[in-house]
XYZ file of C-alpha atoms in Angstrom:
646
model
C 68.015 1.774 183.381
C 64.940 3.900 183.266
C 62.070 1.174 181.798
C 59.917 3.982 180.418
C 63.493 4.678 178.233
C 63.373 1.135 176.596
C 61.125 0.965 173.820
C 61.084 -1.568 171.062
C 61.674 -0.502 167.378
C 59.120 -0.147 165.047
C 60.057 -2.484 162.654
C 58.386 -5.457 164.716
C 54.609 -3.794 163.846
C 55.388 -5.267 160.114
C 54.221 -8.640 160.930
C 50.943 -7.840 162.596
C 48.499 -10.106 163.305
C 44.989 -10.647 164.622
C 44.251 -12.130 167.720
C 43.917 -16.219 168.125
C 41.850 -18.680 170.091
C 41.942 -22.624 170.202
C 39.714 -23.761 167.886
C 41.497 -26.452 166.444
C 39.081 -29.173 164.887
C 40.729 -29.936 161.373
C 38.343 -32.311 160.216
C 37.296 -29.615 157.671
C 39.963 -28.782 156.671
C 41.047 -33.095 156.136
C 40.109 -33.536 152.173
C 41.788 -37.023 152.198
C 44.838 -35.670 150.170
C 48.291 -35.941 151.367
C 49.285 -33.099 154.295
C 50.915 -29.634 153.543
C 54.571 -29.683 153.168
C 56.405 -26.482 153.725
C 60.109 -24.769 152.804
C 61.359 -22.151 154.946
C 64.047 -19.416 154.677
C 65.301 -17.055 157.274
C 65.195 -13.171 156.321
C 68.790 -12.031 155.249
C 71.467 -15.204 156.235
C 69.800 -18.714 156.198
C 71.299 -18.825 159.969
C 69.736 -19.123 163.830
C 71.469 -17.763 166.393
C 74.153 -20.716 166.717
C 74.904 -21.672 163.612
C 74.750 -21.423 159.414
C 71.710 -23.839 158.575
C 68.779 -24.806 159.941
C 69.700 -27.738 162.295
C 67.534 -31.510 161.461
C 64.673 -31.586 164.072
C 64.442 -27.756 164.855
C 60.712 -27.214 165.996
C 58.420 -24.846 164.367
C 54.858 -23.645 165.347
C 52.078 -23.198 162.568
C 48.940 -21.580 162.633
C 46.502 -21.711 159.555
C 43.641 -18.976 159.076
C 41.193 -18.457 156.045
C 42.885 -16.084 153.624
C 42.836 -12.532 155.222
C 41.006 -13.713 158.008
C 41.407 -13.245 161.806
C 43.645 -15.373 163.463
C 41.093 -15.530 166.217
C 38.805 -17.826 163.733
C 42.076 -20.354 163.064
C 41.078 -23.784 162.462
C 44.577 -25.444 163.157
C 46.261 -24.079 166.162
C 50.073 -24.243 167.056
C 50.687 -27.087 164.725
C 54.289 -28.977 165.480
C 56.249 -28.845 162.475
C 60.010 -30.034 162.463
C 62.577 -29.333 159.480
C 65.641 -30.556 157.948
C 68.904 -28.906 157.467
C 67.103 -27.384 154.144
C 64.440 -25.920 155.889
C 61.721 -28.197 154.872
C 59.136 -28.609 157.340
C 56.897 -31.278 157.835
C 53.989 -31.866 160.457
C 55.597 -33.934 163.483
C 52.795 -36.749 163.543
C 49.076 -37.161 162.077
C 47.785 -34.914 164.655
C 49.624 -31.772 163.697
C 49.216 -32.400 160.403
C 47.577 -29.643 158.265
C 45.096 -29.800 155.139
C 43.556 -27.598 152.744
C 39.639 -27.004 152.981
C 37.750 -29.387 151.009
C 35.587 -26.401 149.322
C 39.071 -24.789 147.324
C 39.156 -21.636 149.345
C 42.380 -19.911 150.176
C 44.474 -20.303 153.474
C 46.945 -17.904 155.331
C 49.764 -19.578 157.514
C 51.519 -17.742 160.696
C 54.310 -19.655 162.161
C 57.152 -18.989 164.846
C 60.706 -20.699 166.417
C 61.159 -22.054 168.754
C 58.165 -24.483 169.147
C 56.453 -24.346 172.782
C 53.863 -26.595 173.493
C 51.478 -23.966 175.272
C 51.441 -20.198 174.931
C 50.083 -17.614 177.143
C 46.396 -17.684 175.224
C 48.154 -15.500 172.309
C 51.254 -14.949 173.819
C 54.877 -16.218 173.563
C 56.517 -15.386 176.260
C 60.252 -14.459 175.337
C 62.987 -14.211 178.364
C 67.055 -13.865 177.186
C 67.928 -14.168 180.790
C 69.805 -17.490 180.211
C 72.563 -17.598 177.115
C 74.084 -20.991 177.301
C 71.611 -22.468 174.593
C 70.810 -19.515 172.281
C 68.660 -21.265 169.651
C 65.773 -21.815 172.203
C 66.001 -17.865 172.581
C 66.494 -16.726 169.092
C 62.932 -15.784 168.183
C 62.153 -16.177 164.468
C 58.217 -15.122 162.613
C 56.601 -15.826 159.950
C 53.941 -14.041 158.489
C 53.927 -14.363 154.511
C 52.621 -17.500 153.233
C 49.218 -16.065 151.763
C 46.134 -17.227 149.544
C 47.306 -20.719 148.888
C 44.527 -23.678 148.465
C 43.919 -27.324 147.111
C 45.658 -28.143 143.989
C 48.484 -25.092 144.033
C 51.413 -25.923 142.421
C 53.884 -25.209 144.713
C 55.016 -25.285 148.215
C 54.162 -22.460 150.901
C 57.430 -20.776 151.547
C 57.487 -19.761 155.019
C 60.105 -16.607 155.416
C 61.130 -16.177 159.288
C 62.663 -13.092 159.998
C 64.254 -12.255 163.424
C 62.209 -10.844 166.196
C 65.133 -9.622 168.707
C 68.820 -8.703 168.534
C 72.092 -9.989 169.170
C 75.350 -8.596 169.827
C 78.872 -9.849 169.002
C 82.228 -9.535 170.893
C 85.426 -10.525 168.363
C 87.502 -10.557 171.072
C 91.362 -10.175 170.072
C 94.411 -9.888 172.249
C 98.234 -8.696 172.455
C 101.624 -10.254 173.578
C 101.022 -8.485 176.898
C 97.710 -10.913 177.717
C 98.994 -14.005 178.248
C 95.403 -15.631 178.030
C 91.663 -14.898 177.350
C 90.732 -18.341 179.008
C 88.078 -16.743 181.871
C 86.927 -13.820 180.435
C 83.413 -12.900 181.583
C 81.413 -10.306 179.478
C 78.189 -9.169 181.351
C 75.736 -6.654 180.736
C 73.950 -5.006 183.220
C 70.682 -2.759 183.419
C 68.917 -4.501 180.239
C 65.470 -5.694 180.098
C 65.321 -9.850 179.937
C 61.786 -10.615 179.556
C 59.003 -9.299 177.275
C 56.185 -10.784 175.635
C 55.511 -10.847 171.913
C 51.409 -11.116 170.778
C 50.875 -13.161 168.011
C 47.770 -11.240 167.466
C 49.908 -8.039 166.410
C 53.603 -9.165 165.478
C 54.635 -7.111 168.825
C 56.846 -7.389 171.616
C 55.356 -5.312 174.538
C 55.426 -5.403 178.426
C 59.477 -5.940 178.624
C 60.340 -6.305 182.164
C 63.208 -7.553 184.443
C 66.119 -5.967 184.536
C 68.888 -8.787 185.512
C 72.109 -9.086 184.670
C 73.104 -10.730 181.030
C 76.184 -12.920 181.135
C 77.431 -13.410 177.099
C 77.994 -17.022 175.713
C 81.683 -16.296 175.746
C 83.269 -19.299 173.926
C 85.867 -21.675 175.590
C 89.008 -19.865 174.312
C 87.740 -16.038 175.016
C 87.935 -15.272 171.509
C 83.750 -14.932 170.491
C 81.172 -13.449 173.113
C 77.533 -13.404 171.655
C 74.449 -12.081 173.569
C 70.597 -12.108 172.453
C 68.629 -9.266 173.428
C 65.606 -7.513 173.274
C 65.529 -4.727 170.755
C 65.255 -0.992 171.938
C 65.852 2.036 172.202
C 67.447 4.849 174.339
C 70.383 2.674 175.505
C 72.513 5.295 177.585
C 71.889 3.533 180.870
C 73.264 -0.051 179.579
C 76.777 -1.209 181.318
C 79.178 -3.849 180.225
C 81.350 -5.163 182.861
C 84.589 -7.047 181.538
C 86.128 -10.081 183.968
C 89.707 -11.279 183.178
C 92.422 -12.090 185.747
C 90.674 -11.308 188.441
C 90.024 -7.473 187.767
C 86.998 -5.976 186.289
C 86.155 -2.592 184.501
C 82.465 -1.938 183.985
C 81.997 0.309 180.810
C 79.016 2.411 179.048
C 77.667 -0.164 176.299
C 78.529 2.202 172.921
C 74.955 1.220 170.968
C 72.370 3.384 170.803
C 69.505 1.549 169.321
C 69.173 -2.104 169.210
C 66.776 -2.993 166.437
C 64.836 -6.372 165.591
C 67.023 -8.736 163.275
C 70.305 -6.705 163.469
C 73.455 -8.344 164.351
C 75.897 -5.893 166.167
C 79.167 -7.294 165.840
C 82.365 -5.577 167.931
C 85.606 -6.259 167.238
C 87.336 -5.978 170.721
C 91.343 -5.603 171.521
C 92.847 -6.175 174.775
C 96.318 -5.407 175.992
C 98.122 -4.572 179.029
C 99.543 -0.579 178.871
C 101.579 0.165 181.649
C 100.476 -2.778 183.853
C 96.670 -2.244 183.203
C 94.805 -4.391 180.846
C 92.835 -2.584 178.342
C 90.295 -3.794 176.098
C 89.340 -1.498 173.151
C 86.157 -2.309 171.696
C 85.629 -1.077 168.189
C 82.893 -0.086 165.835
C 80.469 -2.608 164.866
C 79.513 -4.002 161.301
C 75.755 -5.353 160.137
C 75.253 -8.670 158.567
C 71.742 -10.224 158.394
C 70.725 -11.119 160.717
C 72.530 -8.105 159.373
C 75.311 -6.826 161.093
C 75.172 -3.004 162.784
C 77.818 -0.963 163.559
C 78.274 0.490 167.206
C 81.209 2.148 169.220
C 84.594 1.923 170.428
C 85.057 1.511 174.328
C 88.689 1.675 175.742
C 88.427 -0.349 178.350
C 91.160 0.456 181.500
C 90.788 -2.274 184.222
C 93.163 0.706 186.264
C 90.185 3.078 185.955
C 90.688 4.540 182.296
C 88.382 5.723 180.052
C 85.418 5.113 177.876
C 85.440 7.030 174.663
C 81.836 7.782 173.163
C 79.750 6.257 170.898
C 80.728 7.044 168.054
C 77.740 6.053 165.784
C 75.401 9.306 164.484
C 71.874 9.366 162.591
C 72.009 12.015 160.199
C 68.640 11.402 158.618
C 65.822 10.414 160.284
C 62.489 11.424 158.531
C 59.485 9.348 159.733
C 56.702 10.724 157.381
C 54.733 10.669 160.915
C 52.535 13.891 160.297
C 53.839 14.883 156.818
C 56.302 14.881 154.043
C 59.296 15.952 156.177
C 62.603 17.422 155.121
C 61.653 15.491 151.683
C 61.273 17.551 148.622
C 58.942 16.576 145.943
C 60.265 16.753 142.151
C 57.524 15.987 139.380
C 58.963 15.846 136.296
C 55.490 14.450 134.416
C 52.435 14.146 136.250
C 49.864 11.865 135.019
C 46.433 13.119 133.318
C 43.997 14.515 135.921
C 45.915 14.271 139.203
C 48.480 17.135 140.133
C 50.611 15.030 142.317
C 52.213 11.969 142.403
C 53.711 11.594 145.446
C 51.634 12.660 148.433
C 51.916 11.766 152.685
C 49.230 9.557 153.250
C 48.044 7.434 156.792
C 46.416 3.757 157.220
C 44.481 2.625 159.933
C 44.218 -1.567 160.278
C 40.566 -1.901 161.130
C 41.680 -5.052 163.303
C 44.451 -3.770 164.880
C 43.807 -0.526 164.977
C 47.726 0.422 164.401
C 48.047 3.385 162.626
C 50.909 3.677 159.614
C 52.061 6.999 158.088
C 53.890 7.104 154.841
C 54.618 8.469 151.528
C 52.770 6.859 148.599
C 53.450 7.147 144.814
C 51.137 6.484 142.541
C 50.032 7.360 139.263
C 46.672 5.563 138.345
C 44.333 8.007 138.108
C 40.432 7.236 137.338
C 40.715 4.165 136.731
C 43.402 4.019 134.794
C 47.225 3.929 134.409
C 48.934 7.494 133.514
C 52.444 7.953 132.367
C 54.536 10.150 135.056
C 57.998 10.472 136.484
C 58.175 12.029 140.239
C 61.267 12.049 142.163
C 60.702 12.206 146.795
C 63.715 14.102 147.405
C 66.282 14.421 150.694
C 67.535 17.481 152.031
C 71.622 17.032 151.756
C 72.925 14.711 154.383
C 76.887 15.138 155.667
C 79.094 12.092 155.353
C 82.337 13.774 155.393
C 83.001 13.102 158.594
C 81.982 9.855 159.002
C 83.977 6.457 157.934
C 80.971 4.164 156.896
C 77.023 5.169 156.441
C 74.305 3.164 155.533
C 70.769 3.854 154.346
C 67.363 2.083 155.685
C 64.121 2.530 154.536
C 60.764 0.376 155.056
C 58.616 -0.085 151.745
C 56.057 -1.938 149.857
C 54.429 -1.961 146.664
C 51.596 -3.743 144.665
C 50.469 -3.760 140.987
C 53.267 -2.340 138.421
C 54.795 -4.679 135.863
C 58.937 -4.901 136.400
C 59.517 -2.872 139.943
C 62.909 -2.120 139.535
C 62.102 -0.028 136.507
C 59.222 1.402 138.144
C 60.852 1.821 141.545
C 64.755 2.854 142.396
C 66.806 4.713 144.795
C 69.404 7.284 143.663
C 72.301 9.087 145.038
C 73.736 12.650 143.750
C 76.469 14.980 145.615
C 74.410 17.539 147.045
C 73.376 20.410 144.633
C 74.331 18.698 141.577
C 72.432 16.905 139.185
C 74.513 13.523 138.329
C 72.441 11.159 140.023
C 73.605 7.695 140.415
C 70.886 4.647 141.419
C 71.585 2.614 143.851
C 70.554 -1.356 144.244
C 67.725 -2.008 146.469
C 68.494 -5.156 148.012
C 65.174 -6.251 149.571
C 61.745 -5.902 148.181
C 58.063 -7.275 149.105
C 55.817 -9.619 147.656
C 54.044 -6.899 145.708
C 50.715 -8.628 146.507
C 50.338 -7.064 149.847
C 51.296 -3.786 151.753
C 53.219 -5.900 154.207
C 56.598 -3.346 155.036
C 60.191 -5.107 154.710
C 63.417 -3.024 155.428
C 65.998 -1.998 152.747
C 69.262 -1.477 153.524
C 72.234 0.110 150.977
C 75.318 0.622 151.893
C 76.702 4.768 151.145
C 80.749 3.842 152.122
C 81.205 4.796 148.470
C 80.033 8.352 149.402
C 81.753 8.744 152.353
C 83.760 12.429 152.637
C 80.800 14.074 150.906
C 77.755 15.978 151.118
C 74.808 13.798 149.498
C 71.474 13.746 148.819
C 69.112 10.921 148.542
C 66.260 10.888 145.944
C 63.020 7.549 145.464
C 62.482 7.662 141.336
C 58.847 6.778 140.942
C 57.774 6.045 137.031
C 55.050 4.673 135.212
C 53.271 4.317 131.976
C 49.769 3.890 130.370
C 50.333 0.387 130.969
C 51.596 -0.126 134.205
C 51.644 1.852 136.574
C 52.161 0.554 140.273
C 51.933 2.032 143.946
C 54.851 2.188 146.189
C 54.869 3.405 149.849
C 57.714 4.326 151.571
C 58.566 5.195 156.055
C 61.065 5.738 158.208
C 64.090 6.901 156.058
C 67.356 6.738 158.330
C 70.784 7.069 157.293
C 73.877 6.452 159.974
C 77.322 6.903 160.210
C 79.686 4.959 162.062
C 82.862 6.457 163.422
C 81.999 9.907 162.510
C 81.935 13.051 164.991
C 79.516 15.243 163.328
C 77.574 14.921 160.184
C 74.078 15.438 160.207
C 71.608 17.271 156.999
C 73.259 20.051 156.057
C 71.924 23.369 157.036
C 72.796 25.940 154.234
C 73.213 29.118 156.571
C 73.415 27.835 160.119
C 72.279 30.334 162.580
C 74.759 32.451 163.711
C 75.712 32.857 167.331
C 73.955 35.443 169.538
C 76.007 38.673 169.717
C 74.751 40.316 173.707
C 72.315 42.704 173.338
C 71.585 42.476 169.745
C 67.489 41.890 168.646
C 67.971 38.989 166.249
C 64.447 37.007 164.453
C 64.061 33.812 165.664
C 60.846 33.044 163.461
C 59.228 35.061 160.861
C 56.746 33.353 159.365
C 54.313 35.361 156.412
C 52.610 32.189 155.609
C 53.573 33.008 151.656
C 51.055 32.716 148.963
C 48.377 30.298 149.973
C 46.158 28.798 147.079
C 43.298 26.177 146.601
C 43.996 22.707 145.087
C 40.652 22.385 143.204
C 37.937 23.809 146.148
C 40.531 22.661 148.985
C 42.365 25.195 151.064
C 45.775 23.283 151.787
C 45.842 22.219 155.254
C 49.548 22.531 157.509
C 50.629 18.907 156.451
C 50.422 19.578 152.868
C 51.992 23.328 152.596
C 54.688 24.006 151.153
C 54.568 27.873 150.389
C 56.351 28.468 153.873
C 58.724 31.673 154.105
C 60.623 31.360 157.269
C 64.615 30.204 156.745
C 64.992 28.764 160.424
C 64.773 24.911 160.585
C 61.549 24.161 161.667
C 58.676 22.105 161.769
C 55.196 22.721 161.482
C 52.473 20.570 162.598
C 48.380 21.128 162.887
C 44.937 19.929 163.587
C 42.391 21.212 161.880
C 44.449 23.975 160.791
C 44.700 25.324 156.730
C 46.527 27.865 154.872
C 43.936 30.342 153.125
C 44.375 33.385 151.676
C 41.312 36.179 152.174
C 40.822 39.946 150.541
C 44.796 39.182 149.627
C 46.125 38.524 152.913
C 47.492 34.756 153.985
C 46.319 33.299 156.915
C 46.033 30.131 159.284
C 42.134 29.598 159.752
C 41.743 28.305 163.322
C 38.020 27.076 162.394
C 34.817 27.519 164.756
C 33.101 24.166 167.147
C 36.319 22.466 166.552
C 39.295 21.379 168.972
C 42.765 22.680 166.820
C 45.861 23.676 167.201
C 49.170 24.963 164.850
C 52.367 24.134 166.484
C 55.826 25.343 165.450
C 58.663 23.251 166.863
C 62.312 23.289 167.080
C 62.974 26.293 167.709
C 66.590 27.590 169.061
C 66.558 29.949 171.641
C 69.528 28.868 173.246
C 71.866 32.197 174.146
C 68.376 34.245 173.712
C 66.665 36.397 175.975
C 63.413 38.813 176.471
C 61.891 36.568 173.797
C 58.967 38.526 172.008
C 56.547 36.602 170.062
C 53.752 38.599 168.162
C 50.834 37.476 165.829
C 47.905 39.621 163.668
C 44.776 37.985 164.511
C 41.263 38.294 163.151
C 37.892 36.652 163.102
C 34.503 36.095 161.234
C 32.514 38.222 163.718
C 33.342 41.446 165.156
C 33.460 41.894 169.296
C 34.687 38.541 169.813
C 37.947 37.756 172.259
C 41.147 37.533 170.582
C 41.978 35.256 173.668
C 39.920 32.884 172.423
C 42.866 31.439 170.193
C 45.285 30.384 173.141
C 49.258 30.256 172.993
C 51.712 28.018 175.241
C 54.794 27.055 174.666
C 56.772 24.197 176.631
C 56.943 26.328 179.851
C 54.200 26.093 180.328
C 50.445 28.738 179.060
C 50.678 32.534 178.211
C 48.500 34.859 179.123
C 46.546 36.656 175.980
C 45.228 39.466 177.258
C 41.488 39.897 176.723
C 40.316 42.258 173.827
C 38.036 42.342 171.184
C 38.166 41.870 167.558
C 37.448 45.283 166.150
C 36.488 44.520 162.810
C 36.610 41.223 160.711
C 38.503 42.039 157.523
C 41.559 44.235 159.815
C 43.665 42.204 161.573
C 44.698 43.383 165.131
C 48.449 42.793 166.604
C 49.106 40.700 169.814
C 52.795 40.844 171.834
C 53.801 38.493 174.316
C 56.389 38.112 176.798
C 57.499 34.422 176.160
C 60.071 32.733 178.938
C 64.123 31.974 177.929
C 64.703 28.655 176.568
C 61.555 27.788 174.797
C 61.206 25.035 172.057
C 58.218 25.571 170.535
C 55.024 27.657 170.271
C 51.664 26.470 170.191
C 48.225 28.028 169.342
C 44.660 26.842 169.975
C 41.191 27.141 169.429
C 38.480 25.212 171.418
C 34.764 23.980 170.785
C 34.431 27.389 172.863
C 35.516 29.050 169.686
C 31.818 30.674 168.114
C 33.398 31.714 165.157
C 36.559 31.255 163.315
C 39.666 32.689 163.679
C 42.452 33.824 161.089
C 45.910 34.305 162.632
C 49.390 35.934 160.322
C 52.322 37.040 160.400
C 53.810 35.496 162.857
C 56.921 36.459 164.552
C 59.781 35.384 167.308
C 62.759 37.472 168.634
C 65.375 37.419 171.117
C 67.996 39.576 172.431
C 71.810 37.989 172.864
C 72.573 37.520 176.305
C-alpha cells in the first residue's frame, strides 16, 4: 500500500483541541469540598471493543482546563480515573483527584481510554499491531464536558466516542467444511501505528505497514480487527488460512471511517473440492455498523468479485454550495438569504471548516423565514440498502426539531416526507457530530434530499451543516442523476463541450457576486466552477469574469469530459481597463500542462477581442490567471470548449 493513499477521515478534526503541557499543581483548584465525580457514555452503543458495558476498573485519563481555555494552560494533567460497569468514574487515589477552583469560575474536561501513565508530551501513541487484547487498543475521546464550576447541580457527563475502526468477520460454514477450528484471517498492507494529538483531536503520522492477524475466536465463527481509519483502501489484502491452504483476497471496503463498525457476514464451503469463502456486504451499528463487499473466496485460485459499495452523493461544501439548491420560501426582514456557504478558521488551531449555515437573525433580532438546502436527485434504484450522513451543529433556537429537519421526496415531485435525525449536538457549541438515517425505505427510486430550516420572531436558531454523503451497498450503478447525460461522440462530428455566457450577472446591494456565490450559470455540462478573487459583473450590458489588477487569481472550470474528443478548441472574448495592454497577461493551462496565449494587444477597452487555442486530448479542466503582473484588470466572456469525435 501506497502511504501517501492512506489518509484519515475527517470526522476525527471534530474533537479538536489545544495543545497541553504538565502543569499540574491542583492546590488551586483544592476548595476543601468533596472531589469531582463523573458519568460517562460511549457515542452510539454503550460498548468497547470487547464487550456490551463498561468493564469495573477500566482506566480513564482526565485533563481539566479553564472554560474555553488552552489545554496548554491545564492545571490537572492526565488524571487516573477508573469506572464501574455504569460508567461512573471516580479519581483512582487523592492524588488524581480533581476540584473545582475556589473563585467559582468555569472548567472544561478532555479525557481519553485507555489510561497510559506517560504520553509522548501531547501525544498518545496508538499501534493495532497486536489484537489479542482489543480493549487496550480501542481508542475512545472525550471532548464535551464544558463550563461546569463549584456548586453545579449535576454531574459532568463525559461522552467518548470512538477514535479508530473495527471490522467484523461472521464467519458461517456448509456441510462440505467439516471445521472452522484454525482459521487464520490476516490483513496485509495496512498501516498499524499512528499518533493521535490531544492538542487537535487528530490522528496523523500513521506508519508501519505489518501484517494484522484478526482476534478470530476459538470456534472460527467471529473474527474482529481494530484499525486505523482511512481512506483509499484498494491496496489492502486479506489472506484466509484453513486446512492448510490459503487464498489472499482484495479487502472489499473502501473507506474506513472513525467509530464505524464494518461487520461481514462470511460463508465458506467446499465447490468442487475447493473451499470457498464468500464474504458478504457489511452492516453499521455504532460503534455503528458499515456496510462493505462481497469477496468469493476460491482457495483453488477463484475469484474476487468487486466491491460492491458506491457513494452517490458526496458534496463537501469545501469552496461553495455544491450540487445543493437553495429554496426560500420566506426570507426574514432585511437579509435576502437564509442559507449561505460560509468558512471558519480556529484561531488556535488554525483548522479551517467550510459549511453551509442557516440562519435567520438579522440585526439583532429574530425574523420569521422558511428556507429549504436542496440535493440534486440521487439514484437508489439500483442499489439494495443506502444510508445518509451528514455532520452538523447548531446553537440558540428554542425546540430544534421544529426548527431543524431532514426530508425526503421522489425526485421531481413535491411530497416530501421528513426523516428522523438521530443524533444532534449540545446546541451550546459548534462542536460537529455525525447523523446518520437510514434511506432502505427508498430503495428502487430516484430521490432527492432537502435540510428544512424555520424560524420565528421568537426564536430563531443557527444550524451548520458539511460533508453530505449518501451510499449504497450492493448496488452497481447509482450515482445523482444527470437529466440529459452526454451523448457519445459520433467520429468527426464538432460537438460543445462547454459554453459558458456567464448569464445575467447582478449586484447584491454594492457587491458584484463572486464565483462561489453565482448561480446565474448557463452551461448544461456537469461542472464545477471554482475562483480566487474572481466575480461575475456585468458592464455596458455584457457579463463578464473580472480578473482584477495587483492581485494573484484564478477561475477554474473542472470536470470536464473529453473522453472520445479530439482537436479540442477552447476560445474566450477578453478585454481590459486600459487599451494596449497584453491579452496574455490573463494565462490559461489546463492539466497538461500551460498554453501558449499568443501576445497581442487590447485594442480598445469597452470591445472585447476573441482568443483560440489549440488545447491537448484528454483534458479535465481549464484554468485562467492573472498575476500581481496584471496593471490593470481584465474582463474575460463567453467562454467556449469543443471537440471533434474520434
Amino acid at each position: 500500500m501506497k502511504l501517501g493513499k492512506f489518509l484519515f477521515t475527517g470526522s476525527l478534526s471534530l474533537f479538536a483541541l489545544a495543545a497541553c503541557v504538565s502543569n499540574d499543581d491542583k492546590s488551586e483548584w483544592n476548595d476543601g469540598s468533596q472531589p469531582i465525580n463523573f458519568t460517562s457514555s460511549i457515542q452510539g452503543l454503550n460498548t468497547r471493543a470487547a464487550n456490551a458495558e463498561w468493564t469495573a476498573g477500566d482506566k480513564v485519563g482526565i485533563f481539566m482546563k479553564a472554560a474555553n481555555g488552552d489545554l496548554s494552560a491545564a492545571t490537572a494533567v492526565n488524571k487516573l480515573h477508573t469506572t464501574d460497569k455504569n460508567g461512573n468514574l471516580t479519581a483512582s487515589n487523592a492524588d488524581n483527584a480533581l476540584y473545582y477552583p475556589t473563585d467559582g469560575s468555569s472548567v472544561d474536561f478532555v479525557a481519553y481510554y485507555p489510561y497510559v501513565t506517560s504520553l509522548a508530551g501531547t501525544t498518545y501513541k496508538v499501534d493495532v499491531t497486536t489484537q489479542t487484547d482489543q480493549p487496550a487498543i480501542d481508542l475512545l475521546y472525550s471532548d464535551n464536558a464544558k463550563g461546569f464550576a463549584k456548586g453545579a447541580s449535576s454531574k459532568p457527563q463525559l461522552q467518548f466516542a470512538h477514535m479508530l475502526s473495527q471490522i467484523v468477520f461472521n464467519i458461517e460454514k456448509d456441510a462440505t467444511i467439516p471445521t472452522l477450528n484454525g482459521l487464520k484471517v490476516t490483513f496485509k498492507g495496512m498501516n498499524t501505528k499512528a499518533d493521535f494529538t490531544l492538542a487537535d483531536g487528530k490522528l496523523g503520522n500513521a506508519g508501519t505497514v505489518a501484517d494484522i492477524a484478526a482476534n478470530v475466536d476459538v470456534d472460527g465463527a467471529t473474527a474482529t480487527t481494530i484499525v486505523l481509519p482511512a481512506t483509499a483502501l484498494s491496496d489492502i489484502k486479506v489472506v484466509f488460512d484453513l486446512n492448510g491452504k490459503s487464498y489472499t483476497a482484495d479487502y472489499p471496503q473502501n473507506v474506513l471511517d472513525a467509530g464505524r463498525k464494518y461487520v461481514h457476514k462470511v460463508k465458506l464451503s467446499d465447490s468442487n473440492g475447493q473451499p470457498v469463502i464468500v464474504m458478504e456486504a457489511a452492516t453499521i451499528t455504532d460503534w455503528i455498523e458499515v456496510p462493505g463487499g462481497d469477496i468469493d473466496v476460491d482457495f483453488g485460485g477463484g475469484t474476487v468479485t468487486p466491491p460492491t459499495e458506491v457513494v452517490l452523493l458526496d458534496e463537501p461544501f469545501d469552496a461553495n454550495q455544491g450540487v445543493f439548491t437553495i429554496d426560500d420560501k420566506v426570507l426574514p426582514e432585511g437579509s435576502t438569504y437564509v442559507w449561505k456557504w460560509n468558512t471558519y478558521t480556529d484561531k488556535n488551531t488554525q483548522i479551517t471548516t467550510q459549511y453551509m449555515k442557516a440562519s435567520a437573525f438579522i440585526n439583532n433580532a429574530n425574523k420569521a423565514s422558511e428556507s429549504w438546502l436542496v440535493s440534486p436527485a440521487v439514484n437508489l434504484s439500483n442499489v439494495s440498502d443506502a444510508t445518509l450522513s451528514f455532520e452538523h451543529c447548531h446553537k440558540f433556537g428554542a425546540v430544534k426539531e421544529n426548527e431543524m429537519s431532514v426530508w425526503i421526496a421522489n425526485a421531481g415531485t413535491t411530497d416530501w416526507h421528513q426523516l428522523t435525525i438521530p443524533t444532534w449536538g449540545t446546541g451550546n457549541d459548534y462542536t460537529y457530530v455525525t447523523a446518520e438515517i437510514n434511506l432502505k425505505a427508498y430503495v428502487g427510486n430516484s430521490v432527492q434530499i432537502a435540510f428544512k430550516y424555520v424560524s420565528t420572531e421568537s426564536a430563531a436558531a443557527t444550524w451548520q451543516i458539511n460533508s453530505v454523503k449518501v451510499v449504497g451497498m450492493n448496488g452497481e450503478g447509482g450515482g445523482t442523476v444527470d437529466p440529459e447525460p452526454d451523448p457519445e461522440p459520433t467520429p468527426g462530428e464538432e460537438v460543445i463541450l462547454l459554453e459558458e455566457t456567464l448569464g445575467t450577472p447582478a449586484k447584491d446591494g454594492t457587491q458584484w457576486p463572486w464565483v462561489a456565490d453565482y448561480k446565474g450559470w448557463t452551461d448544461t455540462h456537469d461542472l464545477q466552477y471554482s475562483a480566487n478573487n474572481v466575480s461575475v459583473r456585468s458592464v455596458d450590458g455584457f457579463a463578464n469574469l473580472w480578473f482584477p489588477s495587483k492581485k494573484e487569481s484564478f477561475f477554474k472550470i473542472s470536470e470536464l469530459n473529453t473522453t472520445g474528443y479530439s482537436n479540442l478548441k477552447f476560445s474566450y472574448g477578453i478585454t481590459s481597463e486600459a487599451s494596449g495592454v497584453d491579452q496574455n497577461k490573463i494565462t490559461v493551462s489546463t492539466d497538461k500542462g500551460d498554453v501558449v496565449v499568443e501576445s497581442k494587444a487590447i485594442a480598445a477597452t469597452k470591445t472585447y477581442q476573441l482568443v483560440e487555442l489549440t488545447l491537448q486530448d484528454g483534458i479535465t479542466f481549464i484554468q485562467l490567471a492573472g498575476t500581481t503582473a496584471n496593471e490593470k484588470g481584465y474582463r474575460i466572456n463567453n467562454l467556449k470548449l469543443v471537440g471533434v469525435g474520434k
